[in-house]
Tab-separated table of C-alpha atoms in Angstrom:
chain	number	residue	atom	x	y	z
A	1	UNK	CA	62.369	238.476	263.451
A	2	UNK	CA	60.853	240.164	260.428
A	3	UNK	CA	63.029	241.323	257.572
A	4	UNK	CA	62.645	243.556	254.551
A	5	UNK	CA	64.855	243.300	251.484
A	6	UNK	CA	65.518	245.672	248.648
A	7	UNK	CA	67.956	245.776	245.748
A	8	UNK	CA	69.175	249.387	245.462
A	9	UNK	CA	70.469	250.318	242.018
A	10	UNK	CA	71.738	253.680	243.268
A	11	UNK	CA	73.840	254.558	246.323
A	12	UNK	CA	71.929	255.432	249.460
A	13	UNK	CA	72.888	257.380	252.573
A	14	UNK	CA	74.678	254.372	254.075
A	15	UNK	CA	76.026	252.557	250.995
A	16	UNK	CA	78.161	255.132	249.193
A	17	UNK	CA	81.677	255.988	248.097
A	18	UNK	CA	83.194	259.453	247.813
A	19	UNK	CA	83.864	260.647	244.222
A	20	UNK	CA	82.771	257.341	242.661
A	21	UNK	CA	79.916	254.884	242.649
A	22	UNK	CA	80.084	252.009	245.124
A	23	UNK	CA	79.643	248.431	243.961
A	24	UNK	CA	76.089	248.127	242.613
A	25	UNK	CA	73.637	246.514	242.641
A	26	UNK	CA	73.622	245.266	246.217
A	27	UNK	CA	70.984	243.487	248.223
A	28	UNK	CA	69.982	245.335	251.384
A	29	UNK	CA	68.387	243.252	254.125
A	30	UNK	CA	66.766	245.146	256.974
A	31	UNK	CA	66.029	243.175	260.136
A	32	UNK	CA	63.546	244.073	262.876
A	33	UNK	CA	65.982	243.088	265.611
A	34	UNK	CA	66.645	245.366	268.615
A	35	UNK	CA	69.651	246.967	266.832
A	36	UNK	CA	67.658	247.415	263.573
A	37	UNK	CA	70.520	245.846	261.614
A	38	UNK	CA	70.924	246.335	257.870
A	39	UNK	CA	73.132	244.081	255.746
A	40	UNK	CA	74.454	245.067	252.325
A	41	UNK	CA	75.131	241.881	250.356
A	42	UNK	CA	76.694	241.286	246.949
A	43	UNK	CA	73.948	239.381	245.080
A	44	UNK	CA	76.474	237.660	242.808
A	45	UNK	CA	78.653	236.178	245.565
A	46	UNK	CA	76.502	236.362	248.705
A	47	UNK	CA	79.346	238.188	250.477
A	48	UNK	CA	78.285	240.588	253.251
A	49	UNK	CA	79.768	243.911	252.158
A	50	UNK	CA	78.628	246.060	255.071
A	51	UNK	CA	76.621	245.815	258.282
A	52	UNK	CA	74.941	248.927	259.674
A	53	UNK	CA	72.922	249.180	262.881
A	54	UNK	CA	70.831	252.037	264.287
A	55	UNK	CA	73.762	253.465	266.249
A	56	UNK	CA	75.979	253.553	263.149
A	57	UNK	CA	73.218	255.216	261.118
A	58	UNK	CA	72.839	257.928	263.778
A	59	UNK	CA	76.629	258.414	263.885
A	60	UNK	CA	76.645	258.769	260.096
A	61	UNK	CA	74.320	261.785	260.325
A	62	UNK	CA	75.723	263.314	263.525
A	63	UNK	CA	79.416	263.025	262.698
A	64	UNK	CA	80.245	261.891	259.161
A	65	UNK	CA	77.836	264.209	257.365
A	66	UNK	CA	78.798	267.262	259.411
A	67	UNK	CA	82.541	266.593	259.075
A	68	UNK	CA	82.819	265.194	255.556
A	69	UNK	CA	79.771	266.652	253.763
A	70	UNK	CA	79.490	263.383	251.858
A	71	UNK	CA	75.930	263.472	250.556
A	72	UNK	CA	75.584	261.413	247.377
A	73	UNK	CA	74.296	264.363	245.367
A	74	UNK	CA	77.427	266.342	246.256
A	75	UNK	CA	80.067	263.626	246.027
A	76	UNK	CA	78.856	262.480	242.612
A	77	UNK	CA	79.070	266.062	241.307
A	78	UNK	CA	82.589	266.802	242.406
A	79	UNK	CA	82.892	270.481	241.425
A	80	UNK	CA	79.805	271.279	243.532
A	81	UNK	CA	81.260	269.414	246.512
A	82	UNK	CA	84.629	271.168	246.127
A	83	UNK	CA	82.924	274.563	245.914
A	84	UNK	CA	80.870	273.888	249.035
A	85	UNK	CA	83.927	272.749	250.986
A	86	UNK	CA	85.840	275.868	249.903
A	87	UNK	CA	82.906	278.095	250.871
A	88	UNK	CA	82.568	276.516	254.332
A	89	UNK	CA	86.353	276.610	254.844
A	90	UNK	CA	86.512	280.326	254.010
A	91	UNK	CA	83.501	281.039	256.250
A	92	UNK	CA	85.137	279.094	259.095
A	93	UNK	CA	88.428	280.918	258.630
A	94	UNK	CA	86.705	284.341	258.615
A	95	UNK	CA	84.704	283.418	261.722
A	96	UNK	CA	87.878	282.305	263.518
A	97	UNK	CA	89.794	285.445	262.543
A	98	UNK	CA	86.950	287.741	263.606
A	99	UNK	CA	86.646	285.881	266.940
A	100	UNK	CA	90.374	286.249	267.582
A	101	UNK	CA	90.259	289.934	266.634
A	102	UNK	CA	87.247	290.646	268.891
A	103	UNK	CA	88.836	288.681	271.751
A	104	UNK	CA	92.118	290.559	271.337
A	105	UNK	CA	90.288	293.916	271.367
A	106	UNK	CA	88.426	292.972	274.523
A	107	UNK	CA	91.574	291.759	276.322
A	108	UNK	CA	93.428	294.984	275.532
A	109	UNK	CA	90.786	297.095	277.327
């Protein structure tokens, strides 16, 4: 089983915290196993901080990103993240109201 290691000094798409920096630096070990497992390890203590496999990485993009909008560039610049969330919330509310209004008009015919 081949492995690749790296010591990220900045958060990445899978090692992050919202509105703050996660514990850094960490050691990231990537294994060439069937699950393509990544381990985030504290280099000072050797403690495994997080384990991420291919399924969890896909879930992060398919669910977490689309529901939390937690990209590092946004979460580290909090006013930008807040503005984007407000914008999407207003757009969602307007879309819902217009759908209800159009549905109500159609049902009354």
